[in-house]
PDB file of C-alpha atoms in Angstrom:
ATOM      1  CA  MET W 181     -19.339   9.719 -73.528  1.00  0.00           C
ATOM      2  CA  ASP W 182     -16.587   7.454 -74.794  1.00  0.00           C
ATOM      3  CA  ARG W 183     -14.045   6.065 -72.374  1.00  0.00           C
ATOM      4  CA  GLY W 184     -11.634   8.832 -71.421  1.00  0.00           C
ATOM      5  CA  GLN W 185     -13.843  11.630 -72.774  1.00  0.00           C
ATOM      6  CA  LYS W 186     -13.803  14.694 -70.531  1.00  0.00           C
ATOM      7  CA  PHE W 187     -15.642  17.919 -69.919  1.00  0.00           C
ATOM      8  CA  ARG W 188     -12.933  20.376 -68.916  1.00  0.00           C
ATOM      9  CA  THR W 189     -13.200  22.451 -65.756  1.00  0.00           C
ATOM     10  CA  HIS W 190     -16.275  24.667 -65.942  1.00  0.00           C
ATOM     11  CA  VAL W 191     -18.948  26.223 -63.750  1.00  0.00           C
ATOM     12  CA  HIS W 192     -22.728  26.669 -63.819  1.00  0.00           C
ATOM     13  CA  ASP W 193     -25.115  29.261 -62.407  1.00  0.00           C
ATOM     14  CA  TYR W 194     -27.430  26.356 -61.539  1.00  0.00           C
ATOM     15  CA  HIS W 195     -27.099  23.426 -59.194  1.00  0.00           C
ATOM     16  CA  GLN W 196     -26.249  20.261 -61.120  1.00  0.00           C
ATOM     17  CA  LEU W 197     -26.954  16.621 -60.386  1.00  0.00           C
ATOM     18  CA  ALA W 198     -24.290  14.673 -62.283  1.00  0.00           C
ATOM     19  CA  TRP W 199     -25.223  11.062 -62.910  1.00  0.00           C
ATOM     20  CA  ALA W 200     -24.397   8.304 -65.366  1.00  0.00           C
ATOM     21  CA  SER W 201     -27.309   6.015 -66.195  1.00  0.00           C
ATOM     22  CA  SER W 202     -24.696   3.619 -67.569  1.00  0.00           C
ATOM     23  CA  GLY W 203     -20.930   3.407 -67.203  1.00  0.00           C
ATOM     24  CA  VAL W 204     -18.799   5.128 -64.564  1.00  0.00           C
ATOM     25  CA  LEU W 205     -18.130   8.845 -64.106  1.00  0.00           C
ATOM     26  CA  MET W 206     -15.288  10.557 -62.321  1.00  0.00           C
ATOM     27  CA  VAL W 207     -15.934  14.120 -61.153  1.00  0.00           C
ATOM     28  CA  ASP W 208     -13.114  16.447 -60.079  1.00  0.00           C
ATOM     29  CA  VAL W 209     -13.731  19.426 -57.816  1.00  0.00           C
ATOM     30  CA  GLU W 210     -10.525  21.248 -56.899  1.00  0.00           C
ATOM     31  CA  ASP W 211      -8.426  18.069 -57.120  1.00  0.00           C
ATOM     32  CA  HIS W 212     -10.910  16.077 -55.083  1.00  0.00           C
ATOM     33  CA  TYR W 213     -12.170  13.113 -57.081  1.00  0.00           C
ATOM     34  CA  TRP W 214     -15.373  11.111 -56.813  1.00  0.00           C
ATOM     35  CA  VAL W 215     -16.001   7.871 -58.726  1.00  0.00           C
ATOM     36  CA  LEU W 216     -19.682   7.340 -59.500  1.00  0.00           C
ATOM     37  CA  PRO W 217     -21.333   4.157 -60.809  1.00  0.00           C
ATOM     38  CA  PRO W 218     -25.036   4.297 -61.803  1.00  0.00           C
ATOM     39  CA  THR W 219     -26.052   3.782 -58.178  1.00  0.00           C
ATOM     40  CA  LEU W 220     -24.629   7.184 -57.169  1.00  0.00           C
ATOM     41  CA  ALA W 221     -24.808  10.801 -58.330  1.00  0.00           C
ATOM     42  CA  LEU W 222     -23.001  13.965 -57.275  1.00  0.00           C
ATOM     43  CA  TRP W 223     -24.796  17.145 -56.260  1.00  0.00           C
ATOM     44  CA  ILE W 224     -22.680  20.071 -57.516  1.00  0.00           C
ATOM     45  CA  PRO W 225     -23.755  23.434 -56.077  1.00  0.00           C
ATOM     46  CA  ALA W 226     -24.030  26.451 -58.338  1.00  0.00           C
ATOM     47  CA  GLY W 227     -20.771  28.346 -58.672  1.00  0.00           C
ATOM     48  CA  VAL W 228     -18.532  25.334 -57.974  1.00  0.00           C
ATOM     49  CA  TRP W 229     -15.893  24.720 -60.644  1.00  0.00           C
ATOM     50  CA  HIS W 230     -15.723  21.079 -61.675  1.00  0.00           C
ATOM     51  CA  ALA W 231     -14.682  18.679 -64.406  1.00  0.00           C
ATOM     52  CA  SER W 232     -16.001  15.243 -65.337  1.00  0.00           C
ATOM     53  CA  ALA W 233     -14.687  12.262 -67.253  1.00  0.00           C
ATOM     54  CA  ALA W 234     -15.953   8.844 -68.309  1.00  0.00           C
ATOM     55  CA  LEU W 235     -13.916   5.949 -66.935  1.00  0.00           C
ATOM     56  CA  GLN W 236     -15.623   3.749 -69.507  1.00  0.00           C
ATOM     57  CA  ARG W 237     -18.261   4.339 -72.168  1.00  0.00           C
ATOM     58  CA  SER W 238     -21.005   6.127 -70.230  1.00  0.00           C
ATOM     59  CA  THR W 239     -24.287   7.950 -70.617  1.00  0.00           C
ATOM     60  CA  MET W 240     -24.213  11.097 -68.532  1.00  0.00           C
ATOM     61  CA  GLU W 241     -27.438  12.747 -67.487  1.00  0.00           C
ATOM     62  CA  GLY W 242     -27.250  16.395 -66.407  1.00  0.00           C
ATOM     63  CA  ILE W 243     -30.094  17.820 -64.359  1.00  0.00           C
ATOM     64  CA  TYR W 244     -29.848  21.562 -63.642  1.00  0.00           C
ATOM     65  CA  LEU W 245     -31.838  23.150 -60.825  1.00  0.00           C
ATOM     66  CA  ASP W 246     -32.522  26.838 -60.254  1.00  0.00           C
ATOM     67  CA  PRO W 247     -31.116  27.842 -56.841  1.00  0.00           C
ATOM     68  CA  ALA W 248     -34.007  30.298 -56.449  1.00  0.00           C
ATOM     69  CA  ARG W 249     -36.519  27.464 -56.150  1.00  0.00           C
ATOM     70  CA  CYS W 250     -34.333  24.764 -54.641  1.00  0.00           C
ATOM     71  CA  SER W 251     -35.253  23.485 -51.191  1.00  0.00           C
ATOM     72  CA  LEU W 252     -31.853  21.896 -50.557  1.00  0.00           C
ATOM     73  CA  ALA W 253     -29.163  23.926 -48.823  1.00  0.00           C
ATOM     74  CA  TRP W 254     -26.145  21.754 -49.641  1.00  0.00           C
ATOM     75  CA  GLU W 255     -23.251  24.139 -50.146  1.00  0.00           C
ATOM     76  CA  GLN W 256     -20.647  21.444 -50.808  1.00  0.00           C
ATOM     77  CA  PRO W 257     -20.519  18.652 -53.401  1.00  0.00           C
ATOM     78  CA  THR W 258     -22.614  15.832 -51.981  1.00  0.00           C
ATOM     79  CA  VAL W 259     -22.862  12.212 -53.091  1.00  0.00           C
ATOM     80  CA  VAL W 260     -26.427  10.889 -53.195  1.00  0.00           C
ATOM     81  CA  ALA W 261     -27.943   7.474 -53.783  1.00  0.00           C
ATOM     82  CA  VAL W 262     -29.923   7.064 -56.994  1.00  0.00           C
ATOM     83  CA  SER W 263     -32.993   5.003 -56.235  1.00  0.00           C
ATOM     84  CA  PRO W 264     -35.276   3.642 -58.991  1.00  0.00           C
ATOM     85  CA  LEU W 265     -37.664   6.533 -58.310  1.00  0.00           C
ATOM     86  CA  ALA W 266     -34.875   9.113 -58.511  1.00  0.00           C
ATOM     87  CA  ALA W 267     -33.702   7.577 -61.794  1.00  0.00           C
ATOM     88  CA  GLN W 268     -37.199   7.803 -63.253  1.00  0.00           C
ATOM     89  CA  LEU W 269     -37.511  11.419 -62.169  1.00  0.00           C
ATOM     90  CA  ILE W 270     -34.158  12.330 -63.726  1.00  0.00           C
ATOM     91  CA  GLY W 271     -35.303  10.776 -66.993  1.00  0.00           C
ATOM     92  CA  TYR W 272     -38.636  12.579 -66.768  1.00  0.00           C
ATOM     93  CA  LEU W 273     -36.957  15.940 -66.120  1.00  0.00           C
ATOM     94  CA  ALA W 274     -34.742  15.445 -69.160  1.00  0.00           C
ATOM     95  CA  GLY W 275     -37.871  15.575 -71.331  1.00  0.00           C
ATOM     96  CA  ASP W 276     -39.790  18.535 -72.732  1.00  0.00           C
ATOM     97  CA  LEU W 277     -41.971  19.651 -69.810  1.00  0.00           C
ATOM     98  CA  ASP W 278     -44.094  22.685 -69.150  1.00  0.00           C
ATOM     99  CA  GLN W 279     -43.054  24.884 -66.238  1.00  0.00           C
ATOM    100  CA  GLN W 280     -45.493  23.533 -63.664  1.00  0.00           C
ATOM    101  CA  ALA W 281     -44.740  19.903 -64.468  1.00  0.00           C
ATOM    102  CA  ARG W 282     -41.021  20.632 -64.125  1.00  0.00           C
ATOM    103  CA  VAL W 283     -41.467  22.388 -60.785  1.00  0.00           C
ATOM    104  CA  ASN W 284     -43.554  19.500 -59.453  1.00  0.00           C
ATOM    105  CA  ALA W 285     -41.045  16.848 -60.584  1.00  0.00           C
ATOM    106  CA  GLU W 286     -38.094  18.787 -59.213  1.00  0.00           C
ATOM    107  CA  ALA W 287     -39.812  19.059 -55.828  1.00  0.00           C
ATOM    108  CA  VAL W 288     -40.277  15.282 -55.656  1.00  0.00           C
ATOM    109  CA  LEU W 289     -36.701  14.609 -56.816  1.00  0.00           C
ATOM    110  CA  LEU W 290     -35.309  16.878 -54.109  1.00  0.00           C
ATOM    111  CA  GLN W 291     -37.345  14.983 -51.521  1.00  0.00           C
ATOM    112  CA  VAL W 292     -36.005  11.565 -52.513  1.00  0.00           C
ATOM    113  CA  LEU W 293     -32.311  12.452 -52.812  1.00  0.00           C
ATOM    114  CA  GLU W 294     -30.453  10.988 -49.836  1.00  0.00           C
ATOM    115  CA  PRO W 295     -26.777  11.694 -49.087  1.00  0.00           C
ATOM    116  CA  VAL W 296     -24.479   8.724 -48.626  1.00  0.00           C
ATOM    117  CA  ASP W 297     -21.179   8.787 -46.786  1.00  0.00           C
ATOM    118  CA  LYS W 298     -19.270   5.550 -47.044  1.00  0.00           C
ATOM    119  CA  ALA W 299     -20.482   4.279 -50.406  1.00  0.00           C
ATOM    120  CA  THR W 300     -18.343   6.514 -52.585  1.00  0.00           C
ATOM    121  CA  ILE W 301     -14.613   6.323 -53.235  1.00  0.00           C
ATOM    122  CA  GLU W 302     -13.119   9.776 -52.764  1.00  0.00           C
ATOM    123  CA  LEU W 303      -9.563  10.560 -53.771  1.00  0.00           C
ATOM    124  CA  PRO W 304      -8.253  14.002 -52.788  1.00  0.00           C
ATOM    125  CA  LEU W 305      -4.849  14.859 -54.231  1.00  0.00           C
ATOM    126  CA  PRO W 306      -2.057  16.406 -52.159  1.00  0.00           C
ATOM    127  CA  THR W 307      -0.742  19.822 -53.170  1.00  0.00           C
ATOM    128  CA  ASP W 308       2.895  19.560 -52.071  1.00  0.00           C
ATOM    129  CA  SER W 309       5.066  18.737 -55.084  1.00  0.00           C
ATOM    130  CA  ARG W 310       6.742  15.771 -53.373  1.00  0.00           C
ATOM    131  CA  ALA W 311       3.525  14.121 -52.226  1.00  0.00           C
ATOM    132  CA  ARG W 312       1.964  15.025 -55.572  1.00  0.00           C
ATOM    133  CA  GLY W 313       4.832  13.232 -57.313  1.00  0.00           C
ATOM    134  CA  VAL W 314       4.182  10.060 -55.341  1.00  0.00           C
ATOM    135  CA  SER W 315       0.452  10.253 -56.075  1.00  0.00           C
ATOM    136  CA  ALA W 316       1.182  10.632 -59.799  1.00  0.00           C
ATOM    137  CA  ILE W 317       3.379   7.517 -59.743  1.00  0.00           C
ATOM    138  CA  LEU W 318       0.682   5.438 -58.062  1.00  0.00           C
ATOM    139  CA  LEU W 319      -2.149   6.769 -60.210  1.00  0.00           C
ATOM    140  CA  ALA W 320      -0.174   5.880 -63.343  1.00  0.00           C
ATOM    141  CA  ASN W 321       0.470   2.366 -62.028  1.00  0.00           C
ATOM    142  CA  PRO W 322      -1.871   1.339 -59.183  1.00  0.00           C
ATOM    143  CA  SER W 323      -0.254  -2.112 -59.025  1.00  0.00           C
ATOM    144  CA  ASP W 324       3.134  -0.588 -58.096  1.00  0.00           C
ATOM    145  CA  GLN W 325       4.265  -2.545 -55.040  1.00  0.00           C
ATOM    146  CA  ARG W 326       7.152  -0.318 -53.978  1.00  0.00           C
ATOM    147  CA  GLY W 327       7.097   0.830 -50.375  1.00  0.00           C
ATOM    148  CA  LEU W 328       7.021   4.390 -49.108  1.00  0.00           C
ATOM    149  CA  GLU W 329      10.783   4.513 -48.472  1.00  0.00           C
ATOM    150  CA  VAL W 330      11.557   3.758 -52.126  1.00  0.00           C
ATOM    151  CA  LEU W 331       8.932   6.197 -53.386  1.00  0.00           C
ATOM    152  CA  ALA W 332      10.203   8.864 -50.995  1.00  0.00           C
ATOM    153  CA  ARG W 333      13.723   8.605 -52.414  1.00  0.00           C
ATOM    154  CA  GLN W 334      12.345   8.975 -55.922  1.00  0.00           C
ATOM    155  CA  VAL W 335      10.731  12.341 -55.113  1.00  0.00           C
ATOM    156  CA  GLY W 336      13.457  13.608 -52.791  1.00  0.00           C
ATOM    157  CA  ALA W 337      11.597  13.461 -49.499  1.00  0.00           C
ATOM    158  CA  SER W 338      11.766  11.470 -46.290  1.00  0.00           C
ATOM    159  CA  PRO W 339       9.079   8.871 -45.530  1.00  0.00           C
ATOM    160  CA  ARG W 340       8.159  10.801 -42.381  1.00  0.00           C
ATOM    161  CA  THR W 341       7.593  13.967 -44.405  1.00  0.00           C
ATOM    162  CA  LEU W 342       5.381  12.168 -46.903  1.00  0.00           C
ATOM    163  CA  LEU W 343       3.333  10.553 -44.145  1.00  0.00           C
ATOM    164  CA  ARG W 344       2.717  13.978 -42.632  1.00  0.00           C
ATOM    165  CA  LEU W 345       1.882  15.580 -45.996  1.00  0.00           C
ATOM    166  CA  PHE W 346      -0.675  12.954 -47.011  1.00  0.00           C
ATOM    167  CA  VAL W 347      -2.573  13.269 -43.742  1.00  0.00           C
ATOM    168  CA  ALA W 348      -2.414  17.070 -43.720  1.00  0.00           C
ATOM    169  CA  GLU W 349      -3.352  17.579 -47.369  1.00  0.00           C
ATOM    170  CA  THR W 350      -5.739  14.715 -48.132  1.00  0.00           C
ATOM    171  CA  GLY W 351      -7.207  13.747 -44.765  1.00  0.00           C
ATOM    172  CA  LEU W 352      -6.058  10.175 -45.427  1.00  0.00           C
ATOM    173  CA  THR W 353      -2.998   8.298 -44.276  1.00  0.00           C
ATOM    174  CA  PHE W 354      -0.657   7.245 -47.065  1.00  0.00           C
ATOM    175  CA  THR W 355      -1.869   3.656 -46.761  1.00  0.00           C
ATOM    176  CA  GLN W 356      -5.515   4.731 -46.938  1.00  0.00           C
ATOM    177  CA  TRP W 357      -4.813   6.982 -49.919  1.00  0.00           C
ATOM    178  CA  ARG W 358      -3.094   4.146 -51.764  1.00  0.00           C
ATOM    179  CA  VAL W 359      -6.064   1.856 -51.155  1.00  0.00           C
ATOM    180  CA  HIS W 360      -8.457   4.509 -52.485  1.00  0.00           C
ATOM    181  CA  ALA W 361      -6.297   4.997 -55.573  1.00  0.00           C
ATOM    182  CA  ARG W 362      -6.317   1.259 -56.268  1.00  0.00           C
ATOM    183  CA  LEU W 363     -10.058   0.973 -55.772  1.00  0.00           C
ATOM    184  CA  GLN W 364     -10.683   3.979 -57.991  1.00  0.00           C
ATOM    185  CA  ALA W 365      -8.620   2.369 -60.744  1.00  0.00           C
ATOM    186  CA  ALA W 366     -10.595  -0.855 -60.299  1.00  0.00           C
ATOM    187  CA  MET W 367     -13.931   0.841 -60.966  1.00  0.00           C
ATOM    188  CA  ALA W 368     -13.772   0.930 -64.744  1.00  0.00           C
ATOM    189  CA  TYR W 369     -12.684  -2.719 -64.912  1.00  0.00           C
ATOM    190  CA  LEU W 370     -15.474  -3.816 -62.571  1.00  0.00           C
ATOM    191  CA  ALA W 371     -18.080  -1.802 -64.461  1.00  0.00           C
ATOM    192  CA  ALA W 372     -16.937  -3.453 -67.690  1.00  0.00           C
ATOM    193  CA  GLY W 373     -17.656  -6.846 -66.153  1.00  0.00           C
ATOM    194  CA  GLU W 374     -14.103  -8.095 -65.658  1.00  0.00           C
ATOM    195  CA  PRO W 375     -13.741 -10.899 -63.086  1.00  0.00           C
ATOM    196  CA  VAL W 376     -12.843  -9.739 -59.599  1.00  0.00           C
ATOM    197  CA  ALA W 377      -9.685 -11.862 -59.544  1.00  0.00           C
ATOM    198  CA  ARG W 378      -8.369 -10.194 -62.691  1.00  0.00           C
ATOM    199  CA  VAL W 379      -9.259  -6.726 -61.418  1.00  0.00           C
ATOM    200  CA  ALA W 380      -7.543  -7.436 -58.098  1.00  0.00           C
ATOM    201  CA  ASP W 381      -4.337  -8.367 -59.909  1.00  0.00           C
ATOM    202  CA  ARG W 382      -4.534  -5.298 -62.180  1.00  0.00           C
ATOM    203  CA  VAL W 383      -4.614  -2.926 -59.218  1.00  0.00           C
ATOM    204  CA  GLY W 384      -1.995  -4.589 -57.049  1.00  0.00           C
ATOM    205  CA  TYR W 385      -3.765  -7.094 -54.800  1.00  0.00           C
ATOM    206  CA  ALA W 386      -2.265 -10.556 -54.365  1.00  0.00           C
ATOM    207  CA  THR W 387      -5.658 -12.198 -53.875  1.00  0.00           C
ATOM    208  CA  SER W 388      -9.244 -11.432 -54.788  1.00  0.00           C
ATOM    209  CA  SER W 389     -10.279 -11.869 -51.146  1.00  0.00           C
ATOM    210  CA  ALA W 390      -7.886  -9.104 -50.069  1.00  0.00           C
ATOM    211  CA  PHE W 391      -9.286  -6.843 -52.774  1.00  0.00           C
ATOM    212  CA  VAL W 392     -12.911  -7.562 -51.832  1.00  0.00           C
ATOM    213  CA  ALA W 393     -12.108  -6.927 -48.158  1.00  0.00           C
ATOM    214  CA  ALA W 394     -10.559  -3.549 -48.990  1.00  0.00           C
ATOM    215  CA  PHE W 395     -13.487  -2.655 -51.240  1.00  0.00           C
ATOM    216  CA  ARG W 396     -16.002  -3.515 -48.524  1.00  0.00           C
ATOM    217  CA  ARG W 397     -14.019  -1.615 -45.890  1.00  0.00           C
ATOM    218  CA  VAL W 398     -14.069   1.597 -47.948  1.00  0.00           C
ATOM    219  CA  THR W 399     -17.537   1.435 -49.540  1.00  0.00           C
ATOM    220  CA  GLY W 400     -19.491  -0.783 -47.179  1.00  0.00           C
ATOM    221  CA  HIS W 401     -20.328  -3.138 -50.065  1.00  0.00           C
ATOM    222  CA  THR W 402     -18.809  -5.962 -52.057  1.00  0.00           C
ATOM    223  CA  PRO W 403     -17.998  -5.082 -55.689  1.00  0.00           C
ATOM    224  CA  ALA W 404     -21.051  -7.030 -56.870  1.00  0.00           C
ATOM    225  CA  ALA W 405     -23.402  -5.209 -54.497  1.00  0.00           C
ATOM    226  CA  TYR W 406     -21.846  -1.842 -55.324  1.00  0.00           C
ATOM    227  CA  PHE W 407     -22.784  -2.217 -58.979  1.00  0.00           C
ATOM    228  CA  ALA W 408     -26.212  -3.721 -58.290  1.00  0.00           C
ATOM    229  CA  ALA W 409     -28.857  -2.228 -60.554  1.00  0.00           C
ATOM    230  CA  ALA W 410     -30.339   0.555 -58.487  1.00  0.00           C
ATOM    231  CA  THR W 411     -31.922   1.894 -61.662  1.00  0.00           C
ATOM    232  CA  VAL W 412     -34.246  -0.971 -62.533  1.00  0.00           C
ATOM    233  CA  GLY W 413     -37.004   0.342 -64.746  1.00  0.00           C
ATOM    234  CA  TYR W 414     -35.020   3.419 -65.761  1.00  0.00           C
ATOM    235  CA  ARG W 415     -34.535   2.292 -69.327  1.00  0.00           C
ATOM    236  CA  ASP W 416     -38.241   2.906 -70.018  1.00  0.00           C
ATOM    237  CA  ALA W 417     -37.947   6.541 -68.947  1.00  0.00           C
ATOM    238  CA  PRO W 418     -37.159   9.319 -71.434  1.00  0.00           C
ATOM    239  CA  THR W 419     -33.462  10.167 -71.432  1.00  0.00           C
ATOM    240  CA  ARG W 420     -31.148  12.760 -72.838  1.00  0.00           C
ATOM    241  CA  THR W 421     -27.383  12.689 -72.931  1.00  0.00           C
ATOM    242  CA  ASP W 422     -25.872  15.758 -71.287  1.00  0.00           C
ATOM    243  CA  SER W 423     -23.798  17.235 -74.090  1.00  0.00           C
ATOM    244  CA  ALA W 424     -23.770  20.740 -72.671  1.00  0.00           C
ATOM    245  CA  ALA W 425     -22.078  20.116 -69.333  1.00  0.00           C
TER     246      ALA W 425
END
């Protein structure tokens, strides 16, 4: 997938494990966004409408699992860590396998998938038009330094109203939401290898140390550790780009 390429909102009868062996994916489920480097994948249950996009040039691997023989009971989208073994199994399952070999490999993959909580950057969008207007402004320009009072005037709301709406509709305070938006925007730059100092400036941080501190607070990792190669050895496994998502 080229940078910016998207699969529009769609749904599957099968569970899907959405993963990029290279690059960075963003997956949208009902205006709730997840940003996924190669160290993470998103479990998308059957019947859940979703869309995906490449934040930079990416190779997306789509593994589809029959709910009738799936041992996992995750009914909501779930972020999982992609270990070297999981990466190898995804590559193996993308090949031409007979039925028994596929069943065996799927069973092992399901055993090694482990949910992660803090490692991903989630960005739910508010639904109220005023809060939505503020979110659109900040998504278009993450480095925007204007305070909530100025932004509130621009969308015709009071700061108090916006504070209430962000918490009620996203589960995040306005300040937390803004941090998540900035970190989400930073992902593509970091994955492309841009220096942390330059990325920090691009997304509105005065210093690289402030950016790294915010990144660690949200994900539990420094930017360097977040993009560490969890898929060592994967490149030798058979792969297939998911062109039918």
